[in-house]
mmCIF file of C-alpha atoms in Angstrom:
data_model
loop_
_atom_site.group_PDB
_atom_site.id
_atom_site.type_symbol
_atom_site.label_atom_id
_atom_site.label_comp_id
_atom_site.label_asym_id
_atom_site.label_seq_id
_atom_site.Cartn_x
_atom_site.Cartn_y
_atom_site.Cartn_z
ATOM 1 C CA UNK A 1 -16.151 -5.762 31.402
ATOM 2 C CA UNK A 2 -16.775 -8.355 34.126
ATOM 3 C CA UNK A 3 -13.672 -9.097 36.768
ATOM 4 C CA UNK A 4 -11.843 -12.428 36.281
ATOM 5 C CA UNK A 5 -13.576 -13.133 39.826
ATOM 6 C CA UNK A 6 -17.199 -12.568 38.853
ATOM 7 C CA UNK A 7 -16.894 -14.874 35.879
ATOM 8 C CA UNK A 8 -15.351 -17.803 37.971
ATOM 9 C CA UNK A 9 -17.852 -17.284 39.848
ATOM 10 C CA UNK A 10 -20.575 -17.551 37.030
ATOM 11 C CA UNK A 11 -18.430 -20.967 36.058
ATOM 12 C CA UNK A 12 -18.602 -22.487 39.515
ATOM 13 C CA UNK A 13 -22.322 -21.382 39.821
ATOM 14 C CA UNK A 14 -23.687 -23.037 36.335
ATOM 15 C CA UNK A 15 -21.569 -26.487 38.194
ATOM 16 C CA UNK A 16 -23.666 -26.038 40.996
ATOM 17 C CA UNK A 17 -20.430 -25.520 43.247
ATOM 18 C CA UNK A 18 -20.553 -21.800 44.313
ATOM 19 C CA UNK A 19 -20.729 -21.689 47.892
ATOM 20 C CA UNK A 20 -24.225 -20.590 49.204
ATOM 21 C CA UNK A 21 -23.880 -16.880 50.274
ATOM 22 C CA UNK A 22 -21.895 -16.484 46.701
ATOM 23 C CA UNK A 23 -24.472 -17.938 44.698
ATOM 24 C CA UNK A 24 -27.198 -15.466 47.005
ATOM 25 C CA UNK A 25 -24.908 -12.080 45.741
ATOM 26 C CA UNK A 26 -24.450 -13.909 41.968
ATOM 27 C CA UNK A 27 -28.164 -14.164 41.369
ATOM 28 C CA UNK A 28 -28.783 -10.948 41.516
ATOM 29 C CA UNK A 29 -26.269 -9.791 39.772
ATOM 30 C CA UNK A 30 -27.125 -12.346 36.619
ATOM 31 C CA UNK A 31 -30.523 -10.742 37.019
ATOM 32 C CA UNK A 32 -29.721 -7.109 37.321
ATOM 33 C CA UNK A 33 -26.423 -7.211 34.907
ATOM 34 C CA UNK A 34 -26.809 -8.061 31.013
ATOM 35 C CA UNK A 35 -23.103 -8.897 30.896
ATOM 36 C CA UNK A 36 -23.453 -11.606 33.448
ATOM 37 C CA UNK A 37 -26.516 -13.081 31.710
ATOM 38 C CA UNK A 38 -23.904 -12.881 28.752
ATOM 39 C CA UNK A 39 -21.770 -14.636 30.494
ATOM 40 C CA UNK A 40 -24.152 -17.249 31.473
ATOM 41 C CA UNK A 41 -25.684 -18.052 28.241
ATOM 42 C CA UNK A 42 -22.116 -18.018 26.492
ATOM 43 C CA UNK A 43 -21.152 -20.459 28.889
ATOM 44 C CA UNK A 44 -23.597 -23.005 28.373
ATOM 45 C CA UNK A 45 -23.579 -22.459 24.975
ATOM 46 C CA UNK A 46 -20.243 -24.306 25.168
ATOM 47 C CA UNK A 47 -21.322 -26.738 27.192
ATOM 48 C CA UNK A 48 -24.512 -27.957 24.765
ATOM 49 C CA UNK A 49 -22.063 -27.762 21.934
ATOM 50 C CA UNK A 50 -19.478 -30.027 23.579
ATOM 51 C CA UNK A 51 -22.357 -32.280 24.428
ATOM 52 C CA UNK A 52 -23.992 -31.913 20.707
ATOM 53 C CA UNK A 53 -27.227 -30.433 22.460
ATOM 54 C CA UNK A 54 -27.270 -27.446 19.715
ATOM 55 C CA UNK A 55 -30.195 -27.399 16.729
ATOM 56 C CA UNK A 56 -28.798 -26.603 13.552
ATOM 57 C CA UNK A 57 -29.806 -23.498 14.180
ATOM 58 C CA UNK A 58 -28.394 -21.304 17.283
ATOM 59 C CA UNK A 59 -31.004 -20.244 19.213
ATOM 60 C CA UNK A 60 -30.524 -16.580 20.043
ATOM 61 C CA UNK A 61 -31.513 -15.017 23.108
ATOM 62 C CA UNK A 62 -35.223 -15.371 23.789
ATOM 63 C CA UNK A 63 -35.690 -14.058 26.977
ATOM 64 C CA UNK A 64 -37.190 -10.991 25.061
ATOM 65 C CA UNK A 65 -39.703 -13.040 23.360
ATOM 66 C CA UNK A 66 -40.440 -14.921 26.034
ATOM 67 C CA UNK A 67 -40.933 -11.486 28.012
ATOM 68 C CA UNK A 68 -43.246 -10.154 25.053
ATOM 69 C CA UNK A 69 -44.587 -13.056 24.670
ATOM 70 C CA UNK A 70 -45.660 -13.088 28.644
ATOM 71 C CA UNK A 71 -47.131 -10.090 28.822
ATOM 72 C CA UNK A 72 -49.621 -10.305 25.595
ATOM 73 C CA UNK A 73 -51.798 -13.101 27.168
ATOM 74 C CA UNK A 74 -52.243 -10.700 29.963
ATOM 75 C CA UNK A 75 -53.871 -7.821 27.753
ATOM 76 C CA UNK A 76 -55.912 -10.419 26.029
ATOM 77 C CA UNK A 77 -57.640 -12.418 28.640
ATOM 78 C CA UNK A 78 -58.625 -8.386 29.757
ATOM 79 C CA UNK A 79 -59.849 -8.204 26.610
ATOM 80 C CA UNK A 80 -61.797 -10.959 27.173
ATOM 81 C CA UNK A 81 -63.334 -9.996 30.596
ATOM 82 C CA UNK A 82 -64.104 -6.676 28.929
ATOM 83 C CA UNK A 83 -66.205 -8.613 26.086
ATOM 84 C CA UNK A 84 -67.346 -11.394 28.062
ATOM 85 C CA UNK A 85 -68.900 -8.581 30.624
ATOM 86 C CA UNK A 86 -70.311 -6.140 27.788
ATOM 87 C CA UNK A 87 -72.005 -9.185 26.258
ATOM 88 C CA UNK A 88 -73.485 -10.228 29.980
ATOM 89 C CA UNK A 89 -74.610 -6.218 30.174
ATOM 90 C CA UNK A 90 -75.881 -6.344 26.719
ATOM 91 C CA UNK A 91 -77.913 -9.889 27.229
ATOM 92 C CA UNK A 92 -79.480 -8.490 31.122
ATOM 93 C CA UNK A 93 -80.410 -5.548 28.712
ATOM 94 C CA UNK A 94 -81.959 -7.445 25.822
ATOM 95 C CA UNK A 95 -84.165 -9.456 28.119
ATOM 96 C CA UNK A 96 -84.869 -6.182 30.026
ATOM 97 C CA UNK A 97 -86.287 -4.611 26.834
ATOM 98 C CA UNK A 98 -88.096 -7.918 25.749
ATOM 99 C CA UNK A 99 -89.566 -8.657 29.516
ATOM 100 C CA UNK A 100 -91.101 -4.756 29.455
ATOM 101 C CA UNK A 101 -92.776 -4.979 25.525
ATOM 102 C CA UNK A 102 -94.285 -8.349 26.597
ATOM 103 C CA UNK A 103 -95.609 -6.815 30.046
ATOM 104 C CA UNK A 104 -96.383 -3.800 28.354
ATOM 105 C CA UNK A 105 -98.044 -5.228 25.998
ATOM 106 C CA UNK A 106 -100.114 -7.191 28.326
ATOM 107 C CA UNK A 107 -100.964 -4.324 30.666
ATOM 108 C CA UNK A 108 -102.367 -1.641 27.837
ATOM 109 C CA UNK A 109 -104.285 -4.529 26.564
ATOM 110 C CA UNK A 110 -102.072 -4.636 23.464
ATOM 111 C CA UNK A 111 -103.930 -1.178 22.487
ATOM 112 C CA UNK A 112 -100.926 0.050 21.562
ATOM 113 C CA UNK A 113 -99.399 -2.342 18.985
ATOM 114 C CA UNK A 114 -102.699 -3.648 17.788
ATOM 115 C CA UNK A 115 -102.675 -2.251 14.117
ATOM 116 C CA UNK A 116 -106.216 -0.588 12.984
ATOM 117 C CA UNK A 117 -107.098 0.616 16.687
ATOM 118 C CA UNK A 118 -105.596 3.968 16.138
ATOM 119 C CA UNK A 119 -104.004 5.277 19.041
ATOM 120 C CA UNK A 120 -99.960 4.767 18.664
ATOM 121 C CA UNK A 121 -98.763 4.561 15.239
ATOM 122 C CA UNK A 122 -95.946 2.209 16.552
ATOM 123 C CA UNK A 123 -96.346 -1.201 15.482
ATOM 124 C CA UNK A 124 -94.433 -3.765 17.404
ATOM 125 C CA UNK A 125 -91.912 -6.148 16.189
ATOM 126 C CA UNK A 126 -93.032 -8.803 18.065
ATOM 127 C CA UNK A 127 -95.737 -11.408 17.264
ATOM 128 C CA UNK A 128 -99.269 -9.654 18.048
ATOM 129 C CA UNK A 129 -100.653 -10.306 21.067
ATOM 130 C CA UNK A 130 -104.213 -12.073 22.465
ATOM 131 C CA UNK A 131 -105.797 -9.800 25.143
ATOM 132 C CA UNK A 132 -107.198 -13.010 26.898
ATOM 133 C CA UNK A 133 -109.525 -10.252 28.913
ATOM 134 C CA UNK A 134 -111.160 -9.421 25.477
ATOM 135 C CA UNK A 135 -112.103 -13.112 24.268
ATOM 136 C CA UNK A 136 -114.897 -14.665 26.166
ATOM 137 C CA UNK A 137 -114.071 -17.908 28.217
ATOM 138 C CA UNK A 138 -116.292 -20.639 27.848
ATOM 139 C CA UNK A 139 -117.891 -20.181 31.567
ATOM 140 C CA UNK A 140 -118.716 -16.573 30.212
ATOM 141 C CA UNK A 141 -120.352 -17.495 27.278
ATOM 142 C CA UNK A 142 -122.519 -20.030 29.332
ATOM 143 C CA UNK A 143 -123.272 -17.473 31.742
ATOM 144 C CA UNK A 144 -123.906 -14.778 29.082
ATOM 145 C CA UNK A 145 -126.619 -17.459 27.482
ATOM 146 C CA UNK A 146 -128.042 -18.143 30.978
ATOM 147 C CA UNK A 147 -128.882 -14.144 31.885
ATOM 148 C CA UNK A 148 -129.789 -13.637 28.109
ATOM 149 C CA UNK A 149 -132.340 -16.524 28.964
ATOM 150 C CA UNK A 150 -133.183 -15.277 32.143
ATOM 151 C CA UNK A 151 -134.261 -11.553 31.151
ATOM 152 C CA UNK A 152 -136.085 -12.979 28.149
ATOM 153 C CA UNK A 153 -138.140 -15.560 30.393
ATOM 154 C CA UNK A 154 -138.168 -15.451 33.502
ATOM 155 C CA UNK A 155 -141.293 -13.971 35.231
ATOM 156 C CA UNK A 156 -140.440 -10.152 36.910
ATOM 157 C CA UNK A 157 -141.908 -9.207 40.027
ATOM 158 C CA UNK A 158 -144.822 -7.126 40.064
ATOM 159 C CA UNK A 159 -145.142 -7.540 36.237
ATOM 160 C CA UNK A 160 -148.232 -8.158 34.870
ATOM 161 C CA UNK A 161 -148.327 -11.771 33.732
ATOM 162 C CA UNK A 162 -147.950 -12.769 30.347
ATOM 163 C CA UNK A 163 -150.733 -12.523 28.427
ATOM 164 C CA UNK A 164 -149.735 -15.518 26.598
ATOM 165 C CA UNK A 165 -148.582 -18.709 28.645
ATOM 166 C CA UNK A 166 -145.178 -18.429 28.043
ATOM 167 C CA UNK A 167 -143.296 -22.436 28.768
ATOM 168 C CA UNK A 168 -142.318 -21.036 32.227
ATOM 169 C CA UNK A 169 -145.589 -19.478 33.520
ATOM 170 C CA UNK A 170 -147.876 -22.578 31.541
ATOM 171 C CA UNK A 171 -147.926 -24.383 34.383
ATOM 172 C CA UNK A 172 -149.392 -21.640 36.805
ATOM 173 C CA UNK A 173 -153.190 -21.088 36.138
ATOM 174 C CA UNK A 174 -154.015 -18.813 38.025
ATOM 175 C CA UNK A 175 -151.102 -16.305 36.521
ATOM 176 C CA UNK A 176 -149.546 -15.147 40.256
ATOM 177 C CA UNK A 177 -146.237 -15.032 40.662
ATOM 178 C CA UNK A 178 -144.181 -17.944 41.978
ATOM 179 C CA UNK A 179 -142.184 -16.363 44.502
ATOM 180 C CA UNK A 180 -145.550 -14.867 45.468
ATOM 181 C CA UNK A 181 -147.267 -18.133 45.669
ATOM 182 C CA UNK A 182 -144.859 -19.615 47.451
ATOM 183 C CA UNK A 183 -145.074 -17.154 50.066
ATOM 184 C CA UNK A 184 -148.522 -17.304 50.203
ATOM 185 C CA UNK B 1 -25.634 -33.351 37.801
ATOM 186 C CA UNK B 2 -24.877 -30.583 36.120
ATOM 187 C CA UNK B 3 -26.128 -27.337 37.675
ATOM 188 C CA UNK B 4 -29.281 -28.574 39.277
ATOM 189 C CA UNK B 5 -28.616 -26.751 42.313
ATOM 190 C CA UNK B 6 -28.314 -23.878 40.074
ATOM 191 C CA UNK B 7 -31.439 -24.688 38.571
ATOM 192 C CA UNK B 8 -33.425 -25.187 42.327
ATOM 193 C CA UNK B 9 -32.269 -21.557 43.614
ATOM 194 C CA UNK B 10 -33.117 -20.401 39.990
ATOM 195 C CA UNK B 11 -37.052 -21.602 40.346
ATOM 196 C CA UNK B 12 -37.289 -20.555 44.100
ATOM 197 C CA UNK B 13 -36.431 -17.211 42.819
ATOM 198 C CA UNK B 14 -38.843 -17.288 39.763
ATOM 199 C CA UNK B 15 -41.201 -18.627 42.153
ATOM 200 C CA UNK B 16 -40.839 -15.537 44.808
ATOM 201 C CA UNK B 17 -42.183 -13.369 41.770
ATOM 202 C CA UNK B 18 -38.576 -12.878 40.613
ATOM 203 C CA UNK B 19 -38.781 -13.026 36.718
ATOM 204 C CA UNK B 20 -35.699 -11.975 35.857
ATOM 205 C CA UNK B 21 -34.379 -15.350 37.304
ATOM 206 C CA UNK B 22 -36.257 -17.420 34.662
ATOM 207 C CA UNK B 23 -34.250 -15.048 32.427
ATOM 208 C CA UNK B 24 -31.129 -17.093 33.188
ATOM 209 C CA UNK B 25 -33.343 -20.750 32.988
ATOM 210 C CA UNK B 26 -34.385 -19.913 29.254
ATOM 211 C CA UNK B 27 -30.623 -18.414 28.893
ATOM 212 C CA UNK B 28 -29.449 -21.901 29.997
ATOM 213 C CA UNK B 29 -31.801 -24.588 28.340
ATOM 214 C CA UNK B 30 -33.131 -22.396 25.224
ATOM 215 C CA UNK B 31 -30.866 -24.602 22.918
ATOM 216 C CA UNK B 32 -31.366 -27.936 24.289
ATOM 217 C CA UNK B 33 -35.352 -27.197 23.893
ATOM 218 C CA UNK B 34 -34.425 -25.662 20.450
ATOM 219 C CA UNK B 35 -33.304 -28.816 19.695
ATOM 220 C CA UNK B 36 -35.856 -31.165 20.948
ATOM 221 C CA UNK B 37 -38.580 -29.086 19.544
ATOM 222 C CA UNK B 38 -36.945 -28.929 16.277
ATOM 223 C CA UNK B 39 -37.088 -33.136 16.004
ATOM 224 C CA UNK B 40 -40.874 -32.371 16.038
ATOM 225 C CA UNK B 41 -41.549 -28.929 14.008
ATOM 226 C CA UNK B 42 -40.317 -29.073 10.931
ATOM 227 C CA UNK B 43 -40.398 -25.746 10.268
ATOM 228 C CA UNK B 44 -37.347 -23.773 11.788
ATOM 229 C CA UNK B 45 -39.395 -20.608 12.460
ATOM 230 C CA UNK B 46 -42.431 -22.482 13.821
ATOM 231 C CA UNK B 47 -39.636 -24.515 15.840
ATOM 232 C CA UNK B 48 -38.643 -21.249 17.307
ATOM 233 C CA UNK B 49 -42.053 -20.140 18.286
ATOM 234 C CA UNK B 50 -42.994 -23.056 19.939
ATOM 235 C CA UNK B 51 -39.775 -23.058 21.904
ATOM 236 C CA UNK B 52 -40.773 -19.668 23.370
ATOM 237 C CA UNK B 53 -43.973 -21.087 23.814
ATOM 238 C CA UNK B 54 -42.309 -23.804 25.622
ATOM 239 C CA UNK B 55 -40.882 -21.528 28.246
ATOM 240 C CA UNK B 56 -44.019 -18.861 28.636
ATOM 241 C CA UNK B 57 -46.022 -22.352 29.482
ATOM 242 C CA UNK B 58 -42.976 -22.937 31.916
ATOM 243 C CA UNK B 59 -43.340 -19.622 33.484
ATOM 244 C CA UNK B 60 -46.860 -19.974 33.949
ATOM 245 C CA UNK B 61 -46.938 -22.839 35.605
ATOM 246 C CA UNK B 62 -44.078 -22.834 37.614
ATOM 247 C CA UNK B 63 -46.162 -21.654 40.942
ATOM 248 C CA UNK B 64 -46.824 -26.019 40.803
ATOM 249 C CA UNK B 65 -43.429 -27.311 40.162
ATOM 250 C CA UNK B 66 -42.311 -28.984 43.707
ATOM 251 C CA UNK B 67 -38.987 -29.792 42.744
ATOM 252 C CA UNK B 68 -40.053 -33.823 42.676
ATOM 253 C CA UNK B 69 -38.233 -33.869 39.554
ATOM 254 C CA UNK B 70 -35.259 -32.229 37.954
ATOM 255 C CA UNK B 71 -36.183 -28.640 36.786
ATOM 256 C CA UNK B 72 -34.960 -29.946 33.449
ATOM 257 C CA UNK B 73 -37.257 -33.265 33.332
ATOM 258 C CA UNK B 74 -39.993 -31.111 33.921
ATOM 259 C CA UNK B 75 -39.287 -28.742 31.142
ATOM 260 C CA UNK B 76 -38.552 -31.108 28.853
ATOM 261 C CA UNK B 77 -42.297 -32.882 28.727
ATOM 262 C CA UNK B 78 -43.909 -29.460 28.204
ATOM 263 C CA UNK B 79 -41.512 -29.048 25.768
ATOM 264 C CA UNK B 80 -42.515 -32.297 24.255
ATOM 265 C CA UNK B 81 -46.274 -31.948 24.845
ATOM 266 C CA UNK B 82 -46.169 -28.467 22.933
ATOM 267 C CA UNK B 83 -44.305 -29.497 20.185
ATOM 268 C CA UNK B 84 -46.753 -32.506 19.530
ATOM 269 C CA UNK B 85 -49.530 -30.022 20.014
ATOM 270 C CA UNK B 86 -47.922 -28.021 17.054
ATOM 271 C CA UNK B 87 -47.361 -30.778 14.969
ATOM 272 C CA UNK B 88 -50.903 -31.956 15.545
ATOM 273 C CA UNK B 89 -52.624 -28.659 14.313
ATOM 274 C CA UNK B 90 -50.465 -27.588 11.820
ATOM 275 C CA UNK B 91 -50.854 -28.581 8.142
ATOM 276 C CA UNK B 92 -49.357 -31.855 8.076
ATOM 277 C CA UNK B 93 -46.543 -32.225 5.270
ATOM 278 C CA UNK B 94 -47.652 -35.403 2.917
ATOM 279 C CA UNK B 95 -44.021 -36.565 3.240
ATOM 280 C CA UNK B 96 -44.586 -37.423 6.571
ATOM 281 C CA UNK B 97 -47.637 -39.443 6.174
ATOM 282 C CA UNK B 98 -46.809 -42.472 8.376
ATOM 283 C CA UNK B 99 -43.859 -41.628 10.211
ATOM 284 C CA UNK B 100 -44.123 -42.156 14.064
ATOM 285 C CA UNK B 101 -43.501 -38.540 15.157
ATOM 286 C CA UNK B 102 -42.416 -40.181 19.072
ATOM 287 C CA UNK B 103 -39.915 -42.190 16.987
ATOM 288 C CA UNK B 104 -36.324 -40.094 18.075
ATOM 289 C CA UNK B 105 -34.192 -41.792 15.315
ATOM 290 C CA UNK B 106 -37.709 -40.062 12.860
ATOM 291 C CA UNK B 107 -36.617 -36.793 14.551
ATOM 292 C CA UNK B 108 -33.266 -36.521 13.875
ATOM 293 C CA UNK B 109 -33.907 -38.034 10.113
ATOM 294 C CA UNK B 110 -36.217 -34.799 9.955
ATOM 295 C CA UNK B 111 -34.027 -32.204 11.511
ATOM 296 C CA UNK B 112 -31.256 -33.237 9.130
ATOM 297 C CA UNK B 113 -33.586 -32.618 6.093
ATOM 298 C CA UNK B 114 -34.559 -29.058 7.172
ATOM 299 C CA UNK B 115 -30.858 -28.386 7.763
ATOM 300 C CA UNK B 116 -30.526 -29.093 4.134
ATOM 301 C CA UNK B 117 -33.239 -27.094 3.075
ATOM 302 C CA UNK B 118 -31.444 -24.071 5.659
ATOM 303 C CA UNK B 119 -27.391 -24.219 4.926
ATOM 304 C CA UNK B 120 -27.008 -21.094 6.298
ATOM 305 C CA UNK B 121 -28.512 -22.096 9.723
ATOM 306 C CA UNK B 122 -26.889 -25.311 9.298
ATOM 307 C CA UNK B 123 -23.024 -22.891 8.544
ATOM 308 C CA UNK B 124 -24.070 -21.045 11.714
ATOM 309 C CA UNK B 125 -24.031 -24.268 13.848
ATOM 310 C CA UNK B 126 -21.522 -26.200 12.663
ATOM 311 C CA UNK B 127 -19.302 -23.142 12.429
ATOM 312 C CA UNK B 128 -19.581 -22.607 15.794
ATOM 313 C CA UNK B 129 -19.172 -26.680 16.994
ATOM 314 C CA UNK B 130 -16.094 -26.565 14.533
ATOM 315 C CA UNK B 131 -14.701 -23.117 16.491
ATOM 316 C CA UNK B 132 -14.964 -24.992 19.818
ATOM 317 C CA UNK B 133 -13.491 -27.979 18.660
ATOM 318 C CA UNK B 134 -10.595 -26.116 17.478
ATOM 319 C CA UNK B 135 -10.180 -23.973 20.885
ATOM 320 C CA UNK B 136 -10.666 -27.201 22.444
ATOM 321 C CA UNK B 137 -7.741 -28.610 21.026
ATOM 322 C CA UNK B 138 -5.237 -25.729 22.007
ATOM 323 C CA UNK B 139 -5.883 -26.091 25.329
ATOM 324 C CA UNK B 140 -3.465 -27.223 27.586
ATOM 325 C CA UNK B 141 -3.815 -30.645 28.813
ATOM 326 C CA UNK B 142 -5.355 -30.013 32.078
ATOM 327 C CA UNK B 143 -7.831 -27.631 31.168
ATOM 328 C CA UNK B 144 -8.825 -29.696 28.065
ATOM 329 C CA UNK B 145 -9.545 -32.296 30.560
ATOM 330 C CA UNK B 146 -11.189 -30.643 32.928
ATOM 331 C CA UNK B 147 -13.543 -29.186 30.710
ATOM 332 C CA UNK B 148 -14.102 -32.273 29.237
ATOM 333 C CA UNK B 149 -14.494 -34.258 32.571
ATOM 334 C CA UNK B 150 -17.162 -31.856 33.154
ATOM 335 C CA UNK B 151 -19.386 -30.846 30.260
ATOM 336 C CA UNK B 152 -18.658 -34.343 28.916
ATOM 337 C CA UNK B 153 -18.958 -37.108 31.822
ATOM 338 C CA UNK B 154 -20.788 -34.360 34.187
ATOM 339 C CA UNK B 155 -18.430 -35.455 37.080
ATOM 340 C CA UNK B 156 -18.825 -32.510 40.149
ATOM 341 C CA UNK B 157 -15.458 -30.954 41.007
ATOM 342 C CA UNK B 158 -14.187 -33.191 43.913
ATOM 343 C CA UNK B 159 -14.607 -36.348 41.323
ATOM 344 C CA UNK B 160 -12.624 -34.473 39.166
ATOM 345 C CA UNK B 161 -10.154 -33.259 41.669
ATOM 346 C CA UNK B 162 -9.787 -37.246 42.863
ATOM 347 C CA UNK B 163 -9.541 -38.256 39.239
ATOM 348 C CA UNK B 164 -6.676 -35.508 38.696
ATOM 349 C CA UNK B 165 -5.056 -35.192 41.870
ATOM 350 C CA UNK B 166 -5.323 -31.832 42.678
ATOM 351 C CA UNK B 167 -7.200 -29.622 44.760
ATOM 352 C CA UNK B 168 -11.216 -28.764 44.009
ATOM 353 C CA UNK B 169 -9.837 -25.267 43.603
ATOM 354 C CA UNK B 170 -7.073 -25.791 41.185
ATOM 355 C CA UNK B 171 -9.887 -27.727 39.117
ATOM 356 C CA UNK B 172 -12.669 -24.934 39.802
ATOM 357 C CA UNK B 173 -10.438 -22.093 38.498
ATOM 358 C CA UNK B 174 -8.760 -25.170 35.293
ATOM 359 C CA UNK B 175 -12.546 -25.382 34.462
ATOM 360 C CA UNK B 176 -13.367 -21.622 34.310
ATOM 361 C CA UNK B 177 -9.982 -20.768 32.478
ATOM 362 C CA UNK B 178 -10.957 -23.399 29.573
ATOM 363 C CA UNK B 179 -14.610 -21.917 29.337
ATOM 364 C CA UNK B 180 -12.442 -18.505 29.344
ATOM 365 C CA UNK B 181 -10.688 -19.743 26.282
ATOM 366 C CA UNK B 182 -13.294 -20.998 24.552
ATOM 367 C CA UNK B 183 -15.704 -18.056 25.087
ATOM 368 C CA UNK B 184 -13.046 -15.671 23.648
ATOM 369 C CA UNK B 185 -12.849 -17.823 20.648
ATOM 370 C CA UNK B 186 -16.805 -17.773 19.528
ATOM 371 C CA UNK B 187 -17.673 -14.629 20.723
ATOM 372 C CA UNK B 188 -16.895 -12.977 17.232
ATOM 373 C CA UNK B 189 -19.231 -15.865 15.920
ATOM 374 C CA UNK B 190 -21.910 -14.649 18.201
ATOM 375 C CA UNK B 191 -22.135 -10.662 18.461
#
């Protein structure tokens, strides 16, 4: 039971006319002491009836809800930076395993998903691979054609000559060797 | 006005890290935000929820209140913001197709058709205004006027000692013996 002096004191406070070192002590007492926050919200109860501030409905005391209510937010937005950090993990680790089958998969020369080659019997998920070193570029091909030419054609030193004028070696009667005539 | 000194050592408090102090702030103005919520949300237990919403966004953001406004004032637009953010995403009722929700007189019209549809909420409140009334009235004169002086007009004790003659004392301790009365009255209606 509060003294006849503490809830005078409540009155005078809630009327904003409690002396200041009163009103220091009275706070803490209204938030330490359930029967002063009684008091309190009794008081002004009266008040917003008397001034027809009441809902048809008397709100109770929510300071519990509103405590509840205060700390769930707290253990959901951890929840949140708990899932929004596993997902960042699980995305650097996606892209981790991607970035390593593609580079793998260029460094063995895709030997190792490319069905029918034997080898691994893994197959990979992914979409096969070209081995670009494999396929011929143009400038190879040309190049390929050129020696091909070359070999087939082209005079060798200290060969015998042709027997047959061949289109390169027509035009050299007397059979020598170009290089050879030229140094001569 | 009434208790806004109250009100400014209140937030300092809440605002040292003191939550126990907003305690006594939702203590003090959960019925008047009740109330003003309820104009908006029709349903009683929505209404209720959103008035504890009302005060968590309070306490949240009460690190930015500066005190250019009355605690009050400030409270009172989140209050209205949230309960036209309920309105807004809850499943609107077709009778209210076309009513301006701002519209106070619209409010009350409302909150008197969901006390219809919730006498026993509606017994609770006027029960209690009828219980005050009546302690009201078998006060003596002075405190009656007091009391009234006070909660009523919102006068600070030295008007009301001027306007009675007698000391701000004699008026503090008139005031505080009237709430006394009354208190001891509804209590049974409360506990």
């Amino acid at each position: 039971m509060l003294s006849d002096i503490l809830r005078e004191q409540i009155s005078a406070f809630m009327d904003g006319e409690l002396p200041q070192e009163e009103s220091a002590l009275l706070l803490r007492r209204l938030a330490n002491n359930r029967e002063v926050g009684r008091c309190w919200q009794y008081y002004h109860l009266i008040g917003d009836a008397l001034r027809d501030e009441l809902a048809p409905e008397i709100a109770r005391d929510m300071t519990l809800g509103v405590g509840r209510a205060l700390e769930k937010p707290v253990a959901r937005s951890r929840l949140r930076r708990f899932t929004t950090l596993a997902a960042g993990v699980a995305v650097i680790g996606l892209a981790g395993i991607v970035g390593g089958l593609v580079s793998h998969q260029i460094e063995g020369g895709g030997k190792v998903f490319a069905p029918g080659r034997g080898g691994s019997p893994q197959q990979s998920i992914l979409p096969r691979q070209v081995d670009w070193r494999q396929t011929p570029s143009p400038v190879q091909t040309e190049l390929s054609q050129y020696l091909l030419m070359h070999d087939l054609y082209a005079p060798q030193l200290h060969a015998p000559a042709s027997p047959a004028g061949s289109p390169m070696t027509s035009a050299n009667p007397s059979g020598a060797p170009h290089r050879q005539a030229a140094r001569n | 006005m009434a208790g806004t000194e109250a009100d400014r050592l209140l937030v300092e408090r809440v605002q040292a890290g003191e939550r126990t102090a907003f305690d006594a702030l939702v203590l003090k103005y959960q019925q008047r935000i009740f109330k003003l919520v309820s104009r908006y949300v029709w349903n009683r237990e929505e209404a209720r929820d959103v008035t504890q919403e009302v005060f968590v966004r309070a306490y949240r953001a009460i690190g930015s209140f500066r005190g250019d406004s009355e605690f009050y004032t400030w409270l009172y637009r989140i209050a209205v913001n949230a309960a036209k953010n309920a309105v807004g995403t809850a499943t609107r009722n077709p009778v209210e197709g076309g009513l301006d929700i701002d519209d106070p007189e619209i409010g009350e019209i409302r909150t008197k058709l969901t006390d219809v549809s919730s006498p026993e909420h509606l017994l609770c409140a006027e029960d209690l205004k009828r219980t005050i009334n009546d302690a009201i009235g078998a006060l003596p004169a002075e405190l009656r006027r007091a009391i009234l002086l006070r909660e009523i007009e919102g006068m600070s004790y030295e008007e009301i000692a001027n306007a009675m003659h007698c000391p701000v004392g004699t008026v503090r301790s008139r005031i505080f013996r009237a709430r006394e009365a009354i208190f001891i009255r509804i209590k049974p209606l409360l506990e």
